[in-house]
PDB file of C-alpha atoms in Angstrom:
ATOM      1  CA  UNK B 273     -92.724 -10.070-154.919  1.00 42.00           C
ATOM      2  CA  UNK B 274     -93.056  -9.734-150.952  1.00 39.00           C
ATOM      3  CA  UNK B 275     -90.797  -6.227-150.490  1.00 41.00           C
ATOM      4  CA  UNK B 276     -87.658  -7.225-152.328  1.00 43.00           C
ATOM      5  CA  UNK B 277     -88.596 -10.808-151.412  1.00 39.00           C
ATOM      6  CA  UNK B 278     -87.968 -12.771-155.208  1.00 40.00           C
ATOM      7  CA  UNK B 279     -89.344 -16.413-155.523  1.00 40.00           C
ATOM      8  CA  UNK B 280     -87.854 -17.102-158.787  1.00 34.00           C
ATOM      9  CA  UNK B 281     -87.854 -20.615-159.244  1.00 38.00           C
ATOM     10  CA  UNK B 282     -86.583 -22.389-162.123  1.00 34.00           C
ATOM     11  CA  UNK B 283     -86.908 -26.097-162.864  1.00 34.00           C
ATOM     12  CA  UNK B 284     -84.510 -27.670-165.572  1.00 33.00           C
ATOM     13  CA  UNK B 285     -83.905 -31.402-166.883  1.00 33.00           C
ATOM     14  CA  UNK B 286     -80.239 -31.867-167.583  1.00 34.00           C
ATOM     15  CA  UNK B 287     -80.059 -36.063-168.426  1.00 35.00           C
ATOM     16  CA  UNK B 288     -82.524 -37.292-166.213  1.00 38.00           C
ATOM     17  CA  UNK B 289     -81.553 -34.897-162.896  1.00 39.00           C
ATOM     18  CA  UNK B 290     -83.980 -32.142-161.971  1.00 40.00           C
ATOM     19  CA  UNK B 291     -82.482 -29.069-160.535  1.00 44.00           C
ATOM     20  CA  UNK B 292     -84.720 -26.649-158.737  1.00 43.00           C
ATOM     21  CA  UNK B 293     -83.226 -22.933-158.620  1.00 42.00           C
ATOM     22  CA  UNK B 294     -84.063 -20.321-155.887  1.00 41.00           C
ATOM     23  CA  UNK B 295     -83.269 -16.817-155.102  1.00 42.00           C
ATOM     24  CA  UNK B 296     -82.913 -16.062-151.500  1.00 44.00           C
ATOM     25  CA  UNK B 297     -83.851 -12.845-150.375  1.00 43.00           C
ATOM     26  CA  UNK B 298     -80.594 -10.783-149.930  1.00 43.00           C
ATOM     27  CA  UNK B 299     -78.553 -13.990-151.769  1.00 42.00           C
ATOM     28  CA  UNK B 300     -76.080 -12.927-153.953  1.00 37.00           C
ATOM     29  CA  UNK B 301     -75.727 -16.212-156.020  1.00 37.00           C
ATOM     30  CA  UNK B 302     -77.898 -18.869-156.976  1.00 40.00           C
ATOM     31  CA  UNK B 303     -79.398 -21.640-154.526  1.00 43.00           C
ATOM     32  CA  UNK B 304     -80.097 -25.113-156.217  1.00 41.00           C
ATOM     33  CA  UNK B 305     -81.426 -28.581-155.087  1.00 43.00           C
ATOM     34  CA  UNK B 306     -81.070 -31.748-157.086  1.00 41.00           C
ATOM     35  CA  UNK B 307     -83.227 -34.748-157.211  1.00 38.00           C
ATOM     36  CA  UNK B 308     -80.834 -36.795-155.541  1.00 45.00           C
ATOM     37  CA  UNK B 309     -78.833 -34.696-153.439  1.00 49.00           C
ATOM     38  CA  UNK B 310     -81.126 -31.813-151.741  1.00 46.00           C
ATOM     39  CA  UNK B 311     -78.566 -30.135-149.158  1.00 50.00           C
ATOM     40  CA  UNK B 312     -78.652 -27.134-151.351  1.00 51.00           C
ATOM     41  CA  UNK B 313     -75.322 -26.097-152.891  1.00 46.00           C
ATOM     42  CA  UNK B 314     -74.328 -22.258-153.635  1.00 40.00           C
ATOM     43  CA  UNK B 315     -73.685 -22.164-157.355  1.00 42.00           C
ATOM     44  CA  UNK B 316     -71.616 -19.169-159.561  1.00 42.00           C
ATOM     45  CA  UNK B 317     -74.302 -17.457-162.078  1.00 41.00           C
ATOM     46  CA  UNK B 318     -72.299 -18.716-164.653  1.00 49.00           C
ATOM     47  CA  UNK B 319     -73.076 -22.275-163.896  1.00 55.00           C
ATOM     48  CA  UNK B 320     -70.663 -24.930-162.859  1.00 46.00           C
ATOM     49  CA  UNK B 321     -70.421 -27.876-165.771  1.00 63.00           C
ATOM     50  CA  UNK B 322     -72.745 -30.791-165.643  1.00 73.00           C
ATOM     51  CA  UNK B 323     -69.514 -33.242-165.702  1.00 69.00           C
ATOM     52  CA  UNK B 324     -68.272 -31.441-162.793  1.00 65.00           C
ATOM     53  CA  UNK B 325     -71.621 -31.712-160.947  1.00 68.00           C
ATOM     54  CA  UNK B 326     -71.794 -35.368-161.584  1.00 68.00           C
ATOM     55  CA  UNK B 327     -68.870 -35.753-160.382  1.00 74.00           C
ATOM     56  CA  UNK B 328     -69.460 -33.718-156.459  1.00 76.00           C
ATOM     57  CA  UNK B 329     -72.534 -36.159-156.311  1.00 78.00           C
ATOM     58  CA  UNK B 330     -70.807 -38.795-156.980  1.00 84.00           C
ATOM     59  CA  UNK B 331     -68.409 -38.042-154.416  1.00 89.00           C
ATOM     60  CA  UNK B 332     -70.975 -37.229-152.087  1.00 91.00           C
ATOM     61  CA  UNK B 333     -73.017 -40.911-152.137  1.00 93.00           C
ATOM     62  CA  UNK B 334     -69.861 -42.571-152.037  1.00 95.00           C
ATOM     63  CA  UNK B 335     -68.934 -40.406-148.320  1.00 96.00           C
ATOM     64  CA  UNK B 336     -72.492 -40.592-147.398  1.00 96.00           C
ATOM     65  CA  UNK B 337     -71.957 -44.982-147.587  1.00 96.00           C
ATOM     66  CA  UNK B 338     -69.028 -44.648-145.521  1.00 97.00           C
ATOM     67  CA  UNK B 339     -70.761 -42.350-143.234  1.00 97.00           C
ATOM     68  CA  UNK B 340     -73.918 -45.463-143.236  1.00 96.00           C
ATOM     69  CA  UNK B 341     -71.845 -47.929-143.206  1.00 97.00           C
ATOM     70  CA  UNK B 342     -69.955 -47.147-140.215  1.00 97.00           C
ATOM     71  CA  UNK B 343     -73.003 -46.019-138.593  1.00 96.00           C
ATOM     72  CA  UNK B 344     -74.861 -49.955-138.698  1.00 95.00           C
ATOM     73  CA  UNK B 345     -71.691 -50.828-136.730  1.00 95.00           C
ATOM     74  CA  UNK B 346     -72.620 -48.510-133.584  1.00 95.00           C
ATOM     75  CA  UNK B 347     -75.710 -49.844-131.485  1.00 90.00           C
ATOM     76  CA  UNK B 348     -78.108 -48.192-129.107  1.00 92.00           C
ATOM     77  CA  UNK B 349     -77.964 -44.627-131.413  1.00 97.00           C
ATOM     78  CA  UNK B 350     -74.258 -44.170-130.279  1.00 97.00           C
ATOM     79  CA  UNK B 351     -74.607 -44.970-126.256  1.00 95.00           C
ATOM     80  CA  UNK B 352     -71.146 -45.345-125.146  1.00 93.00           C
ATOM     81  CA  UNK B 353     -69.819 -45.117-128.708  1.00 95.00           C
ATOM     82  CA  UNK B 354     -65.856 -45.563-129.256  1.00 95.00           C
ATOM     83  CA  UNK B 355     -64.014 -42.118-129.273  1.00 95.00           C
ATOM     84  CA  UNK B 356     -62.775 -42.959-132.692  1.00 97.00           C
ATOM     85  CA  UNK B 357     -65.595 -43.853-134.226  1.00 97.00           C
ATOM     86  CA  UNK B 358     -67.336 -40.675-132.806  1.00 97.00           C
ATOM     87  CA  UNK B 359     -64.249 -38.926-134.192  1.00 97.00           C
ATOM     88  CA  UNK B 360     -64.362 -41.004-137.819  1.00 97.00           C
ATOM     89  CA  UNK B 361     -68.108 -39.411-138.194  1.00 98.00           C
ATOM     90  CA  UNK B 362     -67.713 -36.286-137.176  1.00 98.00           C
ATOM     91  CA  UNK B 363     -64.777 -36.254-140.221  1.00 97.00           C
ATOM     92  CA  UNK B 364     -67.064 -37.780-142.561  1.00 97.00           C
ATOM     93  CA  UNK B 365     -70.420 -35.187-142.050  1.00 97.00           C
ATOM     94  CA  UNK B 366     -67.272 -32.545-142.433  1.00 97.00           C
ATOM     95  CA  UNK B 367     -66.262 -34.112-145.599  1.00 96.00           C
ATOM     96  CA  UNK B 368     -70.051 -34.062-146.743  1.00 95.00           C
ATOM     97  CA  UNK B 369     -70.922 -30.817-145.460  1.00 95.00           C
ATOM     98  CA  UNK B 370     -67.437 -29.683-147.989  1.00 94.00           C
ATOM     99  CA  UNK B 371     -68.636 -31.466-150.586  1.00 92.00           C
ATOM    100  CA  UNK B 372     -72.185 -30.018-150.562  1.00 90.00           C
ATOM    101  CA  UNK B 373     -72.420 -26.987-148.496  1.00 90.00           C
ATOM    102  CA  UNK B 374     -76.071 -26.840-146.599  1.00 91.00           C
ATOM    103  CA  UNK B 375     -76.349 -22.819-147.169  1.00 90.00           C
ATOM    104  CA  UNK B 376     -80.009 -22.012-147.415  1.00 93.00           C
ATOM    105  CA  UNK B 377     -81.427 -25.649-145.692  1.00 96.00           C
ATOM    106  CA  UNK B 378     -84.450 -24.020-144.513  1.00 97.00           C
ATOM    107  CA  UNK B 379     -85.834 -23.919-148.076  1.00 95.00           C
ATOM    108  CA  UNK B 380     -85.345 -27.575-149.624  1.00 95.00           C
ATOM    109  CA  UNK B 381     -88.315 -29.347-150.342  1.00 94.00           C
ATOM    110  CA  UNK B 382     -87.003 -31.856-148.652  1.00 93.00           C
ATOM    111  CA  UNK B 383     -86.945 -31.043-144.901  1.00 98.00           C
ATOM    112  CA  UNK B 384     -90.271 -31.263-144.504  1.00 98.00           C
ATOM    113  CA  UNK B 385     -91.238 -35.072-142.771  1.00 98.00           C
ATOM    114  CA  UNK B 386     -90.422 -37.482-140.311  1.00 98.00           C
ATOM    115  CA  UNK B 387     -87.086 -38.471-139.435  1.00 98.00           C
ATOM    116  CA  UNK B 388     -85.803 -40.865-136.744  1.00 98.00           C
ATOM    117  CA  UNK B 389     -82.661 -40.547-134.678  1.00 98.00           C
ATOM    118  CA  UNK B 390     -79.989 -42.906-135.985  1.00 98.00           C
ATOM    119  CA  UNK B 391     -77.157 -41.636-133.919  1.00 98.00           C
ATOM    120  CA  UNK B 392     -75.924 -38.891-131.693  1.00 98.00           C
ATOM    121  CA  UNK B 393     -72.667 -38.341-129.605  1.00 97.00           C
ATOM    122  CA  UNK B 394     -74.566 -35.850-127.014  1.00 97.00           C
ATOM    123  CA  UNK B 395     -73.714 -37.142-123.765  1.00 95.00           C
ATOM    124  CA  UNK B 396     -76.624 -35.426-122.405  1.00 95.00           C
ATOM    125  CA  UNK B 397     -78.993 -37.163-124.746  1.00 96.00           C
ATOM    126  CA  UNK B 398     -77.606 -40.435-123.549  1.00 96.00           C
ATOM    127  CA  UNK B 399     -77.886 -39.625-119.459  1.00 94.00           C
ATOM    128  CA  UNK B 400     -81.278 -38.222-120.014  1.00 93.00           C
ATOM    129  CA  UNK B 401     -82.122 -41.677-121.539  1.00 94.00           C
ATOM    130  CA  UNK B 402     -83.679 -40.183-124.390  1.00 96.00           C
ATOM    131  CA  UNK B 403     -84.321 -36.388-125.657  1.00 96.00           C
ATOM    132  CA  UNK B 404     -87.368 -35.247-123.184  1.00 94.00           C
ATOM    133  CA  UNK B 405     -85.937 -36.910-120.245  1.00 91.00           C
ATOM    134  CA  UNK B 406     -88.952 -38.896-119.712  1.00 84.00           C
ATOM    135  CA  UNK B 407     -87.522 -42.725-118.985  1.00 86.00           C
ATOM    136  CA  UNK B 408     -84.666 -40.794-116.959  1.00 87.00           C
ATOM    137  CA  UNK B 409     -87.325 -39.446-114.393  1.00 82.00           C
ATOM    138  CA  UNK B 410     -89.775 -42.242-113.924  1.00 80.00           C
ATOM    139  CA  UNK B 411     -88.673 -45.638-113.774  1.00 78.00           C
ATOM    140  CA  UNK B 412     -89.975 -48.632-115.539  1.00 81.00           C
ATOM    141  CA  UNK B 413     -90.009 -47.295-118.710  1.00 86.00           C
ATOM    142  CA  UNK B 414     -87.802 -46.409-121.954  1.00 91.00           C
ATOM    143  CA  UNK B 415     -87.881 -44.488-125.038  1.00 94.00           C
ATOM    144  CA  UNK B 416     -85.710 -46.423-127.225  1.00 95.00           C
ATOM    145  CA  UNK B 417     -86.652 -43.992-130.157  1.00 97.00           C
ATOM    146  CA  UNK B 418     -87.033 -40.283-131.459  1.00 98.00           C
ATOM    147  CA  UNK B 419     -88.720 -39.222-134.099  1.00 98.00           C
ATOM    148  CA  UNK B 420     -88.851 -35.932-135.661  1.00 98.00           C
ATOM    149  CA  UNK B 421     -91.273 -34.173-137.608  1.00 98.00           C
ATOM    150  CA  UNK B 422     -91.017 -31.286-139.238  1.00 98.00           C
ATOM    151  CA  UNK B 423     -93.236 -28.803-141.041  1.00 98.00           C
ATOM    152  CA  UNK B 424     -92.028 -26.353-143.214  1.00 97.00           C
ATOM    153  CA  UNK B 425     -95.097 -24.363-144.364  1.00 94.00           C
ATOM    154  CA  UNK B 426     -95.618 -22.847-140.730  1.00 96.00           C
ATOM    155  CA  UNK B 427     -92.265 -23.591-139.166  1.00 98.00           C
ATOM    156  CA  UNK B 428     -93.599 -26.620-136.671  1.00 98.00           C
ATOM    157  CA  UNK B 429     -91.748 -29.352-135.610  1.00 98.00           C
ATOM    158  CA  UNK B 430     -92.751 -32.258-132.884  1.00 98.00           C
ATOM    159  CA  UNK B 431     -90.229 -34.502-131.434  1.00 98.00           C
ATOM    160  CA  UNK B 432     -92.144 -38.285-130.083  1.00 98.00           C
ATOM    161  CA  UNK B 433     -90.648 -40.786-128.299  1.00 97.00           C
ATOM    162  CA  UNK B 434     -92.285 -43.978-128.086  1.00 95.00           C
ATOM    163  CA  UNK B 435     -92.913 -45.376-124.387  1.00 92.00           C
ATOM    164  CA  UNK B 436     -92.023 -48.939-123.428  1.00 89.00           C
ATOM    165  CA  UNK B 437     -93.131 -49.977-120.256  1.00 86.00           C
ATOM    166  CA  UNK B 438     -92.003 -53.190-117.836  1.00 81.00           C
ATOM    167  CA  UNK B 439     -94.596 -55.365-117.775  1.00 74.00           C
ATOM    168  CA  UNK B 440     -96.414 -55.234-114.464  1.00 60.00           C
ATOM    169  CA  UNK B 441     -94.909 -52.167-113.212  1.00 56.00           C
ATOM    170  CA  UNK B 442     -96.872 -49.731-111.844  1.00 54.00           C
ATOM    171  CA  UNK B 443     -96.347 -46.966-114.479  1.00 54.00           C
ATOM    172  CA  UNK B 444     -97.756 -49.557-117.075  1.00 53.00           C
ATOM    173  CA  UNK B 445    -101.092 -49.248-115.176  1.00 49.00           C
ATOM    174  CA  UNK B 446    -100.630 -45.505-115.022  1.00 52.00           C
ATOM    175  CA  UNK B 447     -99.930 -45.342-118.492  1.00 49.00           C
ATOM    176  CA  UNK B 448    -102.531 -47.048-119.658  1.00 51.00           C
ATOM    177  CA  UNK B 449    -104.771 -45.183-118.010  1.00 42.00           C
ATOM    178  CA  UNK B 450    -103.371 -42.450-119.702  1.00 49.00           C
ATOM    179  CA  UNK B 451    -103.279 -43.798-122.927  1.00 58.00           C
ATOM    180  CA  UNK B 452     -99.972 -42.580-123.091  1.00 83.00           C
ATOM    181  CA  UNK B 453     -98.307 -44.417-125.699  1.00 90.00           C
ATOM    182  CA  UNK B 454     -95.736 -41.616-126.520  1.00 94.00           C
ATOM    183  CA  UNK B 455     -94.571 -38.914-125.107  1.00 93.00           C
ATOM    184  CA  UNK B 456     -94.544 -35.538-127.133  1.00 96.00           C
ATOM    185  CA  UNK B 457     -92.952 -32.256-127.595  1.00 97.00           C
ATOM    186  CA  UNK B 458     -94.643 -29.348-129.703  1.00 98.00           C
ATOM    187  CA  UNK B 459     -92.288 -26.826-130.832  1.00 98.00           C
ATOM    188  CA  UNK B 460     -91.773 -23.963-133.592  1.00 98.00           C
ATOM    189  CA  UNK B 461     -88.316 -23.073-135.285  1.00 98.00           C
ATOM    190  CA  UNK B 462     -86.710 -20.443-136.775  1.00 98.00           C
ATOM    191  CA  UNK B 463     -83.843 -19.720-138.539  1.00 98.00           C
ATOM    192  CA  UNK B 464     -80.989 -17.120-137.237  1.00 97.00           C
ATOM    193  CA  UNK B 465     -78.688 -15.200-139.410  1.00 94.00           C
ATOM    194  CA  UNK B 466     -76.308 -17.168-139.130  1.00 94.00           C
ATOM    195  CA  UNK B 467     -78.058 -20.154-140.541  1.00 96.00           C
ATOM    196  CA  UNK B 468     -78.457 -22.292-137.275  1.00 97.00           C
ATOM    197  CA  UNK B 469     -81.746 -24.427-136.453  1.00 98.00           C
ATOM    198  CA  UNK B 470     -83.224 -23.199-133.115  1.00 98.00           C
ATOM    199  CA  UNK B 471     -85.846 -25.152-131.592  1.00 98.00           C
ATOM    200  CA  UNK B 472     -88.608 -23.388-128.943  1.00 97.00           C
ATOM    201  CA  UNK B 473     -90.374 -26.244-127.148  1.00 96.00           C
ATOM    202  CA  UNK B 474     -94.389 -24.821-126.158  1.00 96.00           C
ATOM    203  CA  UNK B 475     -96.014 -28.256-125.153  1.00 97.00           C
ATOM    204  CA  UNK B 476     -95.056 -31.767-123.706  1.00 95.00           C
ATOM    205  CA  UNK B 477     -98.060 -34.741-124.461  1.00 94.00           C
ATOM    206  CA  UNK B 478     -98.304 -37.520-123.180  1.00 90.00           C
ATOM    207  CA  UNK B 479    -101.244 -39.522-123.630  1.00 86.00           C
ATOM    208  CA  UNK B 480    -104.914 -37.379-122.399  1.00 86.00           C
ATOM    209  CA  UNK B 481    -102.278 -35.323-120.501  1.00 89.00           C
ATOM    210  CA  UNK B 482    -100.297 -32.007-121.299  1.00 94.00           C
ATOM    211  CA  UNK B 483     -98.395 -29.333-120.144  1.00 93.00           C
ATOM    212  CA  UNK B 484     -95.536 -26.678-120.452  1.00 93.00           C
ATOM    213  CA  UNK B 485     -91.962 -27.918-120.545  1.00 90.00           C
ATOM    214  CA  UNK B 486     -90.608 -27.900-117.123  1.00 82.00           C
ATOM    215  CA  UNK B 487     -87.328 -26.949-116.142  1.00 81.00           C
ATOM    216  CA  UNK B 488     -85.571 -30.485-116.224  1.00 84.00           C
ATOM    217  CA  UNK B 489     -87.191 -31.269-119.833  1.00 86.00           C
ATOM    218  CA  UNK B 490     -86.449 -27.507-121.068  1.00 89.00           C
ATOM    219  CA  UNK B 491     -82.889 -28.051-120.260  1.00 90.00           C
ATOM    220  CA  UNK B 492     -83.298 -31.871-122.071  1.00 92.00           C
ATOM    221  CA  UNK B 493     -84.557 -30.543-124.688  1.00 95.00           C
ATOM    222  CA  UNK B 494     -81.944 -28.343-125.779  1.00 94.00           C
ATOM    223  CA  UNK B 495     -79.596 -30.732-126.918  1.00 96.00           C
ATOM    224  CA  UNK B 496     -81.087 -30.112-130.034  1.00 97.00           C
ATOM    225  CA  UNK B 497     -82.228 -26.724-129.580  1.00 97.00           C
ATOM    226  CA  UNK B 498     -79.959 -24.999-131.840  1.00 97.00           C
ATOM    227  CA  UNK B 499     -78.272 -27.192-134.587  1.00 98.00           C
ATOM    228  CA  UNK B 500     -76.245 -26.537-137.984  1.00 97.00           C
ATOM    229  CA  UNK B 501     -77.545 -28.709-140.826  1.00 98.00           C
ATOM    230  CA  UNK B 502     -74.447 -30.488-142.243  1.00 97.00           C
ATOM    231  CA  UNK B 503     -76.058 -32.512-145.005  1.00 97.00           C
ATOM    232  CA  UNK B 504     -79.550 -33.228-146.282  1.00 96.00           C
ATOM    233  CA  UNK B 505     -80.744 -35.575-148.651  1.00 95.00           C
ATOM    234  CA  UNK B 506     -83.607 -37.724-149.707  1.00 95.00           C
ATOM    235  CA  UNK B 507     -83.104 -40.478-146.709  1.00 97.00           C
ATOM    236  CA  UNK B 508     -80.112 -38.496-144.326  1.00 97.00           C
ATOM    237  CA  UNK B 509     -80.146 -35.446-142.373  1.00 98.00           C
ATOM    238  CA  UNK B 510     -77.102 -34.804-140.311  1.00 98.00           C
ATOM    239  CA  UNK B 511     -77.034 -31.812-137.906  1.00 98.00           C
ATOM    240  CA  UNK B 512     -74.384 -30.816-135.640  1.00 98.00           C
ATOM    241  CA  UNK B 513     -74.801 -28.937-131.878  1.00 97.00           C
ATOM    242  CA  UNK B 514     -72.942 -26.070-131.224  1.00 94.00           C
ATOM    243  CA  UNK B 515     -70.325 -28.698-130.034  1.00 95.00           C
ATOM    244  CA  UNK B 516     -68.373 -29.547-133.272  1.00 95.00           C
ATOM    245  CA  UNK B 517     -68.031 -32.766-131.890  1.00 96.00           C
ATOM    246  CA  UNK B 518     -71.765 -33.637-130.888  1.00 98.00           C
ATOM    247  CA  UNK B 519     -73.464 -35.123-134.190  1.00 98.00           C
ATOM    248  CA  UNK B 520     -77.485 -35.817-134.738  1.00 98.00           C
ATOM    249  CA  UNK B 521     -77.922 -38.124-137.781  1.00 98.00           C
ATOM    250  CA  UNK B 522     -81.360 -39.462-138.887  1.00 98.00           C
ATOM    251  CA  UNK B 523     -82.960 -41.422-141.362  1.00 98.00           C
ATOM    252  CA  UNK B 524     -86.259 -40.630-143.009  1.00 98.00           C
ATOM    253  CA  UNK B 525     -89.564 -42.491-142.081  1.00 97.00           C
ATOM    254  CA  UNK B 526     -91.656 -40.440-144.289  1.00 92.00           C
TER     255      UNK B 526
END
């Protein structure tokens, strides 16, 4: 016990799901995680019943396919993306988020990894041609993908975006040169009180070169630089930006 700090964990088989039970420090109820849905969910003392459990998770994958399904009908990770259908999933990560409330996200086992961007409705994100900003500043080149990885045990995270270069342009020289073959950004989190993700950018790296963010990538950057986890599970992780109606969704590499 770290000054009131109690890391009671409990791990219980109830027909084949595994529930893993925490005490937050200053929590007043229970926090558990199952095997199949990890967003944690705040639970009475008492116990809900295991039919009624069953039953929210069922619920859940069921919204969670609409919320996929819809999703594989939007290209380019929501460029341009139909006001109704950017109003449809903003209804169904509310729906989730109801259904399994993400109180206490910072502790599930399973934040830590890599996730890439499926979607976002951040028209920032989409004019900067990508999180960093990178393919928006120099032309010639793209970054048709984010990935996110995050590390739990010291509170590190790195957003890459892979660079594609047009062939013969001078930048693909450059970048070879380089060997730039992503460009990087090194950050810490934290969590504030009020449960939101916030993001502090340190280091940009691209290839044998690095340096502090500069203003125009800051700024970039903080699209995603303080998010509410929605929902969390096994393959999804669904944050929203302080704009209820600017979504992240991603899927999990790893």
């Amino acid at each position: 016990f770290f000054r009131g700090f109690c890391c009671f964990m409990l791990l219980i088989t109830l027909s084949g799901l595994h529930v893993v039970t925490y005490m937050i420090p200053g929590a007043t109820r229970l926090v558990s995680f199952t095997s199949q849905l990890h967003c944690p969910s705040l639970v009475a003392q008492d116990g809900a019943s295991s039919a009624h459990a069953f039953e929210l998770e069922n619920d859940a994958e069921d919204i969670k396919s609409e919320l996929l399904e819809l999703l594989s009908e939007i290209p380019a990770r929501g460029y341009e993306v139909a006001e109704v259908d950017a109003k449809d999933l903003v209804d169904i990560a509310e729906e989730l988020a109801e259904l399994v409330p993400c109180d206490g996200w910072q502790y599930s086992p399973l934040l830590a990894g890599t996730w890439r961007l499926l979607y976002t409705s951040s028209k920032a994100f989409h004019n900067n041609k990508g999180l960093i900003g990178y393919a928006r500043d120099f032309a010639g080149i793209s970054t048709p993908e984010l990935l996110m990885r995050v590390q739990t045990q010291f509170r590190l995270l790195t957003y890459e975006e892979p660079i594609q270069y047009e062939e013969r342009s001078l930048l693909s020289f450059i970048g070879k040169a380089v060997q730039a073959e992503s460009i990087k950004a090194k950050c810490t989190w934290s969590v504030n009180g009020e449960g939101t993700w916030l993001v502090y950018p340190a280091e940009i790296v691209a290839g044998s070169r690095s340096w502090e963010p500069a203003d125009r990538q800051s700024k970039a950057l903080r699209v995603l630089g303080a998010c509410n986890p929605l929902f969390l599970d096994e393959s999804t992780l669904v944050l929203r930006a302080q704009l209820r109606e600017v979504l992240f969704i991603f899927e999990r590499v790893s």
